[in-house]
Amino acid sequence: MLLNQPPTIFEQIIATDAQPVSFRVREIPICGDLILSPMDGYSDLPFRLLCRELGSAMSYTEFVNVDALRFGDHKPNNIAWRKLKYDPSEYPMTFQIYGHDEDRIVETAIRLQDLGPDIIDLNMGCYVKDVAERGAGSGMLRDPAKIGRIFARLSTQLRVPVTGKIRLGWDDATRNHVTVAKILEDNGASVVAVHARTKEQAYRGEADWDAIAEVKQAVRIPVIGNGDVKSVADIARIKAHTGCDGVMIGRGAIGNPWIFSRLDRDQVPAQDKIALMRRHFALNLDFYGERIGLVLFRKHAAKYIHGVPGADRLRLALLTCNTPEEVECLIAELAQDSERHARTQT
Protein backbone atom coordinates (compact mmCIF):
# COMPACT_ATOMS: atom_id res chain seq x y z
CA MET A 1 0.00 0.00 0.00
CA LEU A 2 1.42 3.37 -0.99
CA LEU A 3 1.21 6.00 1.71
CA ASN A 4 2.07 9.69 2.02
CA GLN A 5 2.70 10.09 -1.71
CA PRO A 6 1.07 12.89 -3.73
CA PRO A 7 -1.40 11.84 -6.43
CA THR A 8 -0.23 11.57 -10.02
CA ILE A 9 -1.76 13.83 -12.65
CA PHE A 10 -3.65 10.80 -13.95
CA GLU A 11 -5.15 10.17 -10.51
CA GLN A 12 -6.17 13.82 -10.26
CA ILE A 13 -7.88 13.66 -13.64
CA ILE A 14 -9.78 10.53 -12.59
CA ALA A 15 -10.87 12.23 -9.38
CA THR A 16 -11.96 15.36 -11.22
CA ASP A 17 -13.91 13.45 -13.86
CA ALA A 18 -15.69 11.17 -11.39
CA GLN A 19 -18.47 13.57 -10.36
CA PRO A 20 -19.40 17.20 -10.99
CA VAL A 21 -17.56 19.77 -8.90
CA SER A 22 -19.73 20.65 -5.89
CA PHE A 23 -17.41 23.33 -4.48
CA ARG A 24 -13.76 24.26 -4.27
CA VAL A 25 -11.33 24.46 -1.39
CA ARG A 26 -9.49 27.46 -2.77
CA GLU A 27 -8.35 26.03 -6.13
CA ILE A 28 -8.99 22.36 -5.26
CA PRO A 29 -12.16 20.94 -6.86
CA ILE A 30 -14.32 18.76 -4.64
CA CYS A 31 -16.04 16.34 -6.97
CA GLY A 32 -19.10 15.23 -5.04
CA ASP A 33 -21.14 16.61 -2.18
CA LEU A 34 -20.82 13.83 0.44
CA ILE A 35 -17.84 13.64 2.79
CA LEU A 36 -16.84 11.25 5.56
CA SER A 37 -16.55 13.26 8.77
CA PRO A 38 -13.31 13.13 10.75
CA MET A 39 -14.03 10.87 13.74
CA ASP A 40 -11.51 9.81 16.33
CA GLY A 41 -11.25 6.04 16.33
CA TYR A 42 -13.22 5.61 13.11
CA SER A 43 -11.99 7.70 10.17
CA ASP A 44 -8.70 5.83 9.90
CA LEU A 45 -7.05 4.85 6.63
CA PRO A 46 -8.87 1.50 6.11
CA PHE A 47 -12.34 2.97 6.63
CA ARG A 48 -11.56 6.10 4.61
CA LEU A 49 -10.46 3.99 1.64
CA LEU A 50 -13.76 2.10 1.63
CA CYS A 51 -15.76 5.30 1.93
CA ARG A 52 -13.82 6.95 -0.90
CA GLU A 53 -14.47 3.98 -3.19
CA LEU A 54 -18.17 4.26 -2.40
CA GLY A 55 -18.35 7.98 -3.13
CA SER A 56 -16.98 10.14 -0.31
CA ALA A 57 -15.57 13.18 -2.10
CA MET A 58 -12.55 13.97 0.09
CA SER A 59 -10.67 12.59 3.07
CA TYR A 60 -10.01 13.89 6.57
CA THR A 61 -7.69 12.17 9.01
CA GLU A 62 -8.75 11.52 12.56
CA PHE A 63 -7.90 14.64 14.55
CA VAL A 64 -4.31 14.81 15.74
CA ASN A 65 -3.09 16.69 18.80
CA VAL A 66 -0.27 19.02 17.77
CA ASP A 67 1.36 18.40 21.15
CA ALA A 68 1.61 14.67 20.37
CA LEU A 69 3.67 15.17 17.22
CA ARG A 70 7.41 15.04 17.71
CA PHE A 71 9.18 15.79 14.46
CA GLY A 72 12.04 13.45 13.72
CA ASP A 73 10.23 10.59 15.48
CA HIS A 74 8.08 9.08 12.73
CA LYS A 75 7.91 5.66 14.31
CA PRO A 76 5.31 3.47 12.56
CA ASN A 77 3.60 2.58 15.84
CA ASN A 78 3.44 6.15 17.11
CA ILE A 79 -0.32 6.68 17.25
CA ALA A 80 -0.26 10.36 16.28
CA TRP A 81 1.94 9.84 13.23
CA ARG A 82 0.04 6.73 12.17
CA LYS A 83 -3.14 8.81 11.97
CA LEU A 84 -1.48 10.95 9.30
CA LYS A 85 -0.79 8.09 6.90
CA TYR A 86 -2.82 8.17 3.72
CA ASP A 87 -3.12 6.65 0.27
CA PRO A 88 -2.74 8.64 -2.99
CA SER A 89 -6.26 7.63 -4.01
CA GLU A 90 -7.55 9.84 -1.21
CA TYR A 91 -6.85 13.10 -3.05
CA PRO A 92 -7.80 15.65 -1.86
CA MET A 93 -6.38 14.72 1.55
CA THR A 94 -6.99 16.83 4.66
CA PHE A 95 -4.96 16.65 7.85
CA GLN A 96 -7.12 17.65 10.81
CA ILE A 97 -5.22 18.98 13.82
CA TYR A 98 -6.16 20.43 17.18
CA GLY A 99 -4.46 22.21 20.05
CA HIS A 100 -4.67 25.22 22.33
CA ASP A 101 -1.32 26.98 21.88
CA GLU A 102 -1.30 29.40 18.94
CA ASP A 103 2.39 29.10 18.14
CA ARG A 104 2.37 25.32 18.41
CA ILE A 105 -0.64 25.04 16.07
CA VAL A 106 0.92 27.26 13.42
CA GLU A 107 4.41 25.77 13.65
CA THR A 108 3.05 22.22 13.44
CA ALA A 109 0.83 23.03 10.47
CA ILE A 110 3.76 24.54 8.60
CA ARG A 111 5.90 21.46 9.15
CA LEU A 112 3.11 19.01 8.33
CA GLN A 113 3.01 20.37 4.79
CA ASP A 114 6.14 18.34 4.09
CA LEU A 115 4.03 15.17 4.35
CA GLY A 116 1.98 16.27 1.34
CA PRO A 117 -1.55 17.03 2.57
CA ASP A 118 -3.69 19.01 0.16
CA ILE A 119 -5.53 20.84 2.96
CA ILE A 120 -5.03 21.43 6.68
CA ASP A 121 -8.10 21.70 8.91
CA LEU A 122 -8.33 22.99 12.47
CA ASN A 123 -10.73 21.13 14.75
CA MET A 124 -12.88 23.53 16.79
CA GLY A 125 -15.67 21.06 17.41
CA CYS A 126 -14.47 18.31 19.75
CA TYR A 127 -16.63 18.39 22.88
CA VAL A 128 -14.62 15.89 24.99
CA LYS A 129 -13.89 17.39 28.41
CA ASP A 130 -10.13 16.81 28.40
CA VAL A 131 -9.88 18.58 25.04
CA ALA A 132 -12.43 21.39 25.29
CA GLU A 133 -11.71 22.53 28.84
CA ARG A 134 -8.04 22.99 27.95
CA GLY A 135 -9.02 25.47 25.26
CA ALA A 136 -8.72 23.12 22.28
CA GLY A 137 -11.48 21.71 20.09
CA SER A 138 -14.78 23.41 20.89
CA GLY A 139 -13.03 25.18 23.75
CA MET A 140 -11.61 27.53 21.11
CA LEU A 141 -15.12 28.84 20.44
CA ARG A 142 -14.93 30.75 23.73
CA ASP A 143 -12.14 32.91 22.27
CA PRO A 144 -13.09 34.05 18.74
CA ALA A 145 -10.27 36.60 18.68
CA LYS A 146 -7.75 33.80 19.17
CA ILE A 147 -9.33 31.88 16.31
CA GLY A 148 -8.91 34.94 14.12
CA ARG A 149 -5.25 35.29 15.01
CA ILE A 150 -4.53 31.63 14.32
CA PHE A 151 -6.25 31.63 10.93
CA ALA A 152 -4.62 34.89 9.90
CA ARG A 153 -1.24 33.26 10.47
CA LEU A 154 -2.17 29.91 8.92
CA SER A 155 -3.65 31.42 5.77
CA THR A 156 -0.59 33.57 5.12
CA GLN A 157 2.11 31.09 6.13
CA LEU A 158 0.80 27.83 4.65
CA ARG A 159 1.15 26.81 1.01
CA VAL A 160 -2.02 24.72 1.24
CA PRO A 161 -5.57 25.91 1.98
CA VAL A 162 -6.69 26.01 5.61
CA THR A 163 -10.22 25.15 6.73
CA GLY A 164 -12.08 24.88 10.02
CA LYS A 165 -14.72 22.65 11.60
CA ILE A 166 -16.86 24.25 14.31
CA ARG A 167 -19.88 23.70 16.52
CA LEU A 168 -22.56 26.26 17.28
CA GLY A 169 -20.83 27.48 20.42
CA TRP A 170 -20.02 26.36 23.95
CA ASP A 171 -23.68 26.22 24.99
CA ASP A 172 -27.04 27.66 23.95
CA ALA A 173 -26.42 30.86 25.89
CA THR A 174 -23.17 31.54 24.04
CA ARG A 175 -23.92 30.44 20.49
CA ASN A 176 -21.54 32.26 18.16
CA HIS A 177 -21.47 30.13 15.02
CA VAL A 178 -22.14 33.02 12.64
CA THR A 179 -19.54 35.25 14.31
CA VAL A 180 -16.91 32.51 14.22
CA ALA A 181 -17.69 31.61 10.60
CA LYS A 182 -17.25 35.24 9.57
CA ILE A 183 -13.97 35.43 11.47
CA LEU A 184 -12.75 32.33 9.66
CA GLU A 185 -13.67 33.81 6.29
CA ASP A 186 -12.15 37.20 7.10
CA ASN A 187 -8.88 35.56 8.14
CA GLY A 188 -8.36 33.35 5.13
CA ALA A 189 -10.23 30.09 5.75
CA SER A 190 -11.26 28.42 2.50
CA VAL A 191 -14.17 26.36 3.91
CA VAL A 192 -16.11 26.09 7.16
CA ALA A 193 -17.79 22.85 8.28
CA VAL A 194 -20.53 23.23 10.88
CA HIS A 195 -21.71 20.53 13.27
CA ALA A 196 -25.14 21.81 14.24
CA ARG A 197 -24.92 21.27 18.00
CA THR A 198 -23.19 23.07 20.85
CA LYS A 199 -20.31 21.70 22.88
CA GLU A 200 -22.63 21.10 25.84
CA GLN A 201 -25.03 19.08 23.69
CA ALA A 202 -22.33 16.66 22.56
CA TYR A 203 -24.55 14.35 20.46
CA ARG A 204 -27.72 14.84 22.48
CA GLY A 205 -30.87 16.39 21.07
CA GLU A 206 -31.47 17.25 17.44
CA ALA A 207 -29.01 19.03 15.19
CA ASP A 208 -30.13 22.60 14.48
CA TRP A 209 -30.02 22.81 10.72
CA ASP A 210 -31.35 26.38 10.88
CA ALA A 211 -27.96 27.35 12.31
CA ILE A 212 -26.15 25.89 9.29
CA ALA A 213 -28.45 27.92 7.05
CA GLU A 214 -27.53 31.05 9.04
CA VAL A 215 -23.85 30.42 8.42
CA LYS A 216 -24.45 29.75 4.73
CA GLN A 217 -26.26 33.08 4.40
CA ALA A 218 -23.53 34.95 6.30
CA VAL A 219 -20.38 33.88 4.43
CA ARG A 220 -19.22 33.52 0.83
CA ILE A 221 -16.86 30.58 1.37
CA PRO A 222 -18.27 27.05 0.98
CA VAL A 223 -20.17 25.65 3.95
CA ILE A 224 -20.29 21.95 4.80
CA GLY A 225 -23.27 20.86 6.91
CA ASN A 226 -22.96 18.16 9.56
CA GLY A 227 -25.29 16.57 12.10
CA ASP A 228 -28.09 13.98 12.08
CA VAL A 229 -27.52 12.77 8.52
CA LYS A 230 -28.37 9.09 8.88
CA SER A 231 -30.16 8.26 5.63
CA VAL A 232 -30.30 9.17 1.97
CA ALA A 233 -33.46 11.16 2.65
CA ASP A 234 -31.57 13.15 5.30
CA ILE A 235 -29.00 14.16 2.68
CA ALA A 236 -31.67 15.75 0.51
CA ARG A 237 -33.34 17.37 3.52
CA ILE A 238 -30.22 19.00 4.95
CA LYS A 239 -29.22 20.36 1.54
CA ALA A 240 -32.68 21.78 0.89
CA HIS A 241 -32.97 23.19 4.42
CA THR A 242 -29.56 24.82 4.65
CA GLY A 243 -28.28 25.39 1.12
CA CYS A 244 -24.95 23.87 2.22
CA ASP A 245 -22.35 23.11 -0.43
CA GLY A 246 -21.41 19.72 1.00
CA VAL A 247 -22.73 17.24 3.54
CA MET A 248 -20.43 15.68 6.13
CA ILE A 249 -21.56 12.29 7.42
CA GLY A 250 -20.13 10.76 10.58
CA ARG A 251 -22.03 8.28 12.72
CA GLY A 252 -24.48 7.66 9.86
CA ALA A 253 -21.65 6.12 7.83
CA ILE A 254 -20.46 3.67 10.48
CA GLY A 255 -21.73 0.29 9.34
CA ASN A 256 -23.19 1.89 6.21
CA PRO A 257 -20.47 3.44 4.05
CA TRP A 258 -22.87 2.79 1.15
CA ILE A 259 -24.58 6.04 2.18
CA PHE A 260 -21.89 7.74 0.06
CA SER A 261 -23.40 5.89 -2.90
CA ARG A 262 -26.80 7.15 -1.74
CA LEU A 263 -27.92 3.74 -0.51
CA ASP A 264 -29.53 3.12 2.86
CA ARG A 265 -28.51 0.10 4.92
CA ASP A 266 -31.67 -1.89 4.09
CA GLN A 267 -30.98 -1.46 0.36
CA VAL A 268 -27.65 -3.28 0.60
CA PRO A 269 -27.81 -7.08 0.18
CA ALA A 270 -26.40 -9.14 3.04
CA GLN A 271 -23.82 -10.64 0.69
CA ASP A 272 -22.49 -7.18 -0.12
CA LYS A 273 -22.25 -6.29 3.56
CA ILE A 274 -20.30 -9.47 4.25
CA ALA A 275 -17.98 -8.89 1.27
CA LEU A 276 -17.18 -5.39 2.49
CA MET A 277 -16.62 -6.70 6.01
CA ARG A 278 -14.00 -9.09 4.64
CA ARG A 279 -12.33 -6.27 2.74
CA HIS A 280 -12.36 -3.96 5.76
CA PHE A 281 -10.87 -6.69 7.94
CA ALA A 282 -8.07 -7.32 5.43
CA LEU A 283 -7.28 -3.59 5.25
CA ASN A 284 -7.20 -3.40 9.04
CA LEU A 285 -4.75 -6.29 9.29
CA ASP A 286 -2.55 -4.77 6.60
CA PHE A 287 -2.50 -1.33 8.23
CA TYR A 288 -2.37 -2.13 11.94
CA GLY A 289 -1.03 -5.66 12.14
CA GLU A 290 -2.94 -8.68 13.40
CA ARG A 291 -3.50 -7.85 17.08
CA ILE A 292 -4.54 -4.20 16.84
CA GLY A 293 -6.26 -4.68 13.49
CA LEU A 294 -8.49 -7.41 14.90
CA VAL A 295 -9.45 -5.47 18.01
CA LEU A 296 -10.26 -2.28 16.10
CA PHE A 297 -12.31 -4.19 13.54
CA ARG A 298 -14.83 -5.43 16.12
CA LYS A 299 -16.69 -2.13 16.47
CA HIS A 300 -17.12 -1.86 12.70
CA ALA A 301 -18.21 -5.49 12.33
CA ALA A 302 -20.96 -5.05 14.91
CA LYS A 303 -22.40 -2.22 12.82
CA TYR A 304 -22.02 -3.93 9.45
CA ILE A 305 -23.97 -6.99 10.53
CA HIS A 306 -26.85 -5.19 12.21
CA GLY A 307 -30.02 -6.88 10.97
CA VAL A 308 -28.18 -9.68 9.16
CA PRO A 309 -29.31 -13.25 10.04
CA GLY A 310 -26.95 -14.68 12.65
CA ALA A 311 -25.65 -11.26 13.65
CA ASP A 312 -26.22 -11.59 17.41
CA ARG A 313 -24.23 -14.80 17.61
CA LEU A 314 -21.38 -13.37 15.56
CA ARG A 315 -21.26 -10.17 17.60
CA LEU A 316 -20.73 -12.12 20.79
CA ALA A 317 -18.27 -14.53 19.20
CA LEU A 318 -16.14 -11.68 17.86
CA LEU A 319 -15.36 -10.58 21.40
CA THR A 320 -13.50 -13.82 22.07
CA CYS A 321 -11.65 -14.13 18.75
CA ASN A 322 -7.89 -13.92 19.09
CA THR A 323 -6.68 -14.71 15.57
CA PRO A 324 -7.57 -13.57 12.05
CA GLU A 325 -8.42 -17.18 11.18
CA GLU A 326 -11.12 -17.25 13.86
CA VAL A 327 -12.64 -14.04 12.51
CA GLU A 328 -12.58 -15.39 8.95
CA CYS A 329 -14.36 -18.56 10.09
CA LEU A 330 -17.07 -16.50 11.77
CA ILE A 331 -17.56 -14.36 8.67
CA ALA A 332 -17.78 -17.52 6.54
CA GLU A 333 -20.46 -18.89 8.88
CA LEU A 334 -22.35 -15.61 8.63
CA ALA A 335 -22.20 -15.79 4.83
CA GLN A 336 -23.63 -19.32 4.91
CA ASP A 337 -26.41 -18.25 7.28
CA SER A 338 -27.27 -15.35 4.97
CA GLU A 339 -27.36 -17.61 1.92
CA ARG A 340 -29.67 -20.07 3.67
CA HIS A 341 -31.92 -17.22 4.78
CA ALA A 342 -32.03 -15.82 1.23
CA ARG A 343 -33.09 -19.22 -0.16
CA THR A 344 -35.96 -19.45 2.30
CA GLN A 345 -37.20 -16.04 1.18
CA THR A 346 -37.44 -17.03 -2.50
PDB file of N, CA and C in Angstrom, residues 14 19 22 25 52 62 94 101 108 114 139-140 182-183 187 200 270 293 307 336-337:
ATOM      1  N   ILE A  14      -8.721  11.488 -12.923  1.00  0.00           N
ATOM      2  CA  ILE A  14      -9.778  10.530 -12.593  1.00  0.00           C
ATOM      3  C   ILE A  14     -10.687  11.104 -11.521  1.00  0.00           C
ATOM      4  N   GLN A  19     -17.192  12.938 -10.630  1.00  0.00           N
ATOM      5  CA  GLN A  19     -18.470  13.567 -10.356  1.00  0.00           C
ATOM      6  C   GLN A  19     -18.346  15.057 -10.631  1.00  0.00           C
ATOM      7  N   SER A  22     -18.713  20.084  -6.785  1.00  0.00           N
ATOM      8  CA  SER A  22     -19.726  20.649  -5.890  1.00  0.00           C
ATOM      9  C   SER A  22     -19.276  21.977  -5.301  1.00  0.00           C
ATOM     10  N   VAL A  25     -12.098  24.034  -2.551  1.00  0.00           N
ATOM     11  CA  VAL A  25     -11.326  24.457  -1.387  1.00  0.00           C
ATOM     12  C   VAL A  25     -10.156  25.258  -1.954  1.00  0.00           C
ATOM     13  N   ARG A  52     -14.173   6.258   0.350  1.00  0.00           N
ATOM     14  CA  ARG A  52     -13.822   6.949  -0.895  1.00  0.00           C
ATOM     15  C   ARG A  52     -14.265   6.137  -2.106  1.00  0.00           C
ATOM     16  N   GLU A  62      -8.313  11.313  11.184  1.00  0.00           N
ATOM     17  CA  GLU A  62      -8.746  11.521  12.560  1.00  0.00           C
ATOM     18  C   GLU A  62      -8.014  12.756  13.087  1.00  0.00           C
ATOM     19  N   THR A  94      -7.004  15.790   3.628  1.00  0.00           N
ATOM     20  CA  THR A  94      -6.992  16.831   4.655  1.00  0.00           C
ATOM     21  C   THR A  94      -6.439  16.284   5.958  1.00  0.00           C
ATOM     22  N   ASP A 101      -2.385  25.979  21.940  1.00  0.00           N
ATOM     23  CA  ASP A 101      -1.323  26.977  21.878  1.00  0.00           C
ATOM     24  C   ASP A 101      -1.176  27.499  20.449  1.00  0.00           C
ATOM     25  N   THR A 108       3.307  23.614  13.841  1.00  0.00           N
ATOM     26  CA  THR A 108       3.055  22.223  13.443  1.00  0.00           C
ATOM     27  C   THR A 108       2.438  22.155  12.058  1.00  0.00           C
ATOM     28  N   ASP A 114       5.118  19.184   4.715  1.00  0.00           N
ATOM     29  CA  ASP A 114       6.140  18.342   4.086  1.00  0.00           C
ATOM     30  C   ASP A 114       5.658  16.912   3.855  1.00  0.00           C
ATOM     31  N   GLY A 139     -13.449  24.175  22.784  1.00  0.00           N
ATOM     32  CA  GLY A 139     -13.025  25.180  23.747  1.00  0.00           C
ATOM     33  C   GLY A 139     -12.528  26.443  23.079  1.00  0.00           C
ATOM     34  N   MET A 140     -12.076  26.344  21.829  1.00  0.00           N
ATOM     35  CA  MET A 140     -11.610  27.527  21.105  1.00  0.00           C
ATOM     36  C   MET A 140     -12.748  28.493  20.809  1.00  0.00           C
ATOM     37  N   LYS A 182     -17.709  34.004  10.216  1.00  0.00           N
ATOM     38  CA  LYS A 182     -17.248  35.240   9.569  1.00  0.00           C
ATOM     39  C   LYS A 182     -15.779  35.512   9.874  1.00  0.00           C
ATOM     40  N   ILE A 183     -15.382  35.250  11.106  1.00  0.00           N
ATOM     41  CA  ILE A 183     -13.970  35.433  11.474  1.00  0.00           C
ATOM     42  C   ILE A 183     -13.084  34.504  10.651  1.00  0.00           C
ATOM     43  N   ASN A 187     -10.290  35.838   7.870  1.00  0.00           N
ATOM     44  CA  ASN A 187      -8.880  35.558   8.141  1.00  0.00           C
ATOM     45  C   ASN A 187      -8.315  34.434   7.277  1.00  0.00           C
ATOM     46  N   GLU A 200     -21.913  21.699  24.712  1.00  0.00           N
ATOM     47  CA  GLU A 200     -22.631  21.105  25.837  1.00  0.00           C
ATOM     48  C   GLU A 200     -23.593  20.018  25.389  1.00  0.00           C
ATOM     49  N   ALA A 270     -27.258  -8.589   1.984  1.00  0.00           N
ATOM     50  CA  ALA A 270     -26.403  -9.135   3.042  1.00  0.00           C
ATOM     51  C   ALA A 270     -25.057  -9.591   2.492  1.00  0.00           C
ATOM     52  N   GLY A 293      -5.287  -4.677  14.572  1.00  0.00           N
ATOM     53  CA  GLY A 293      -6.259  -4.680  13.485  1.00  0.00           C
ATOM     54  C   GLY A 293      -7.507  -5.458  13.821  1.00  0.00           C
ATOM     55  N   GLY A 307     -28.873  -6.439  11.756  1.00  0.00           N
ATOM     56  CA  GLY A 307     -30.016  -6.875  10.967  1.00  0.00           C
ATOM     57  C   GLY A 307     -29.756  -8.053  10.054  1.00  0.00           C
ATOM     58  N   GLN A 336     -22.796 -18.138   5.125  1.00  0.00           N
ATOM     59  CA  GLN A 336     -23.630 -19.320   4.908  1.00  0.00           C
ATOM     60  C   GLN A 336     -25.027 -19.118   5.478  1.00  0.00           C
ATOM     61  N   ASP A 337     -25.105 -18.523   6.677  1.00  0.00           N
ATOM     62  CA  ASP A 337     -26.412 -18.247   7.280  1.00  0.00           C
ATOM     63  C   ASP A 337     -27.228 -17.314   6.389  1.00  0.00           C
TER      64      ASP A 337
END
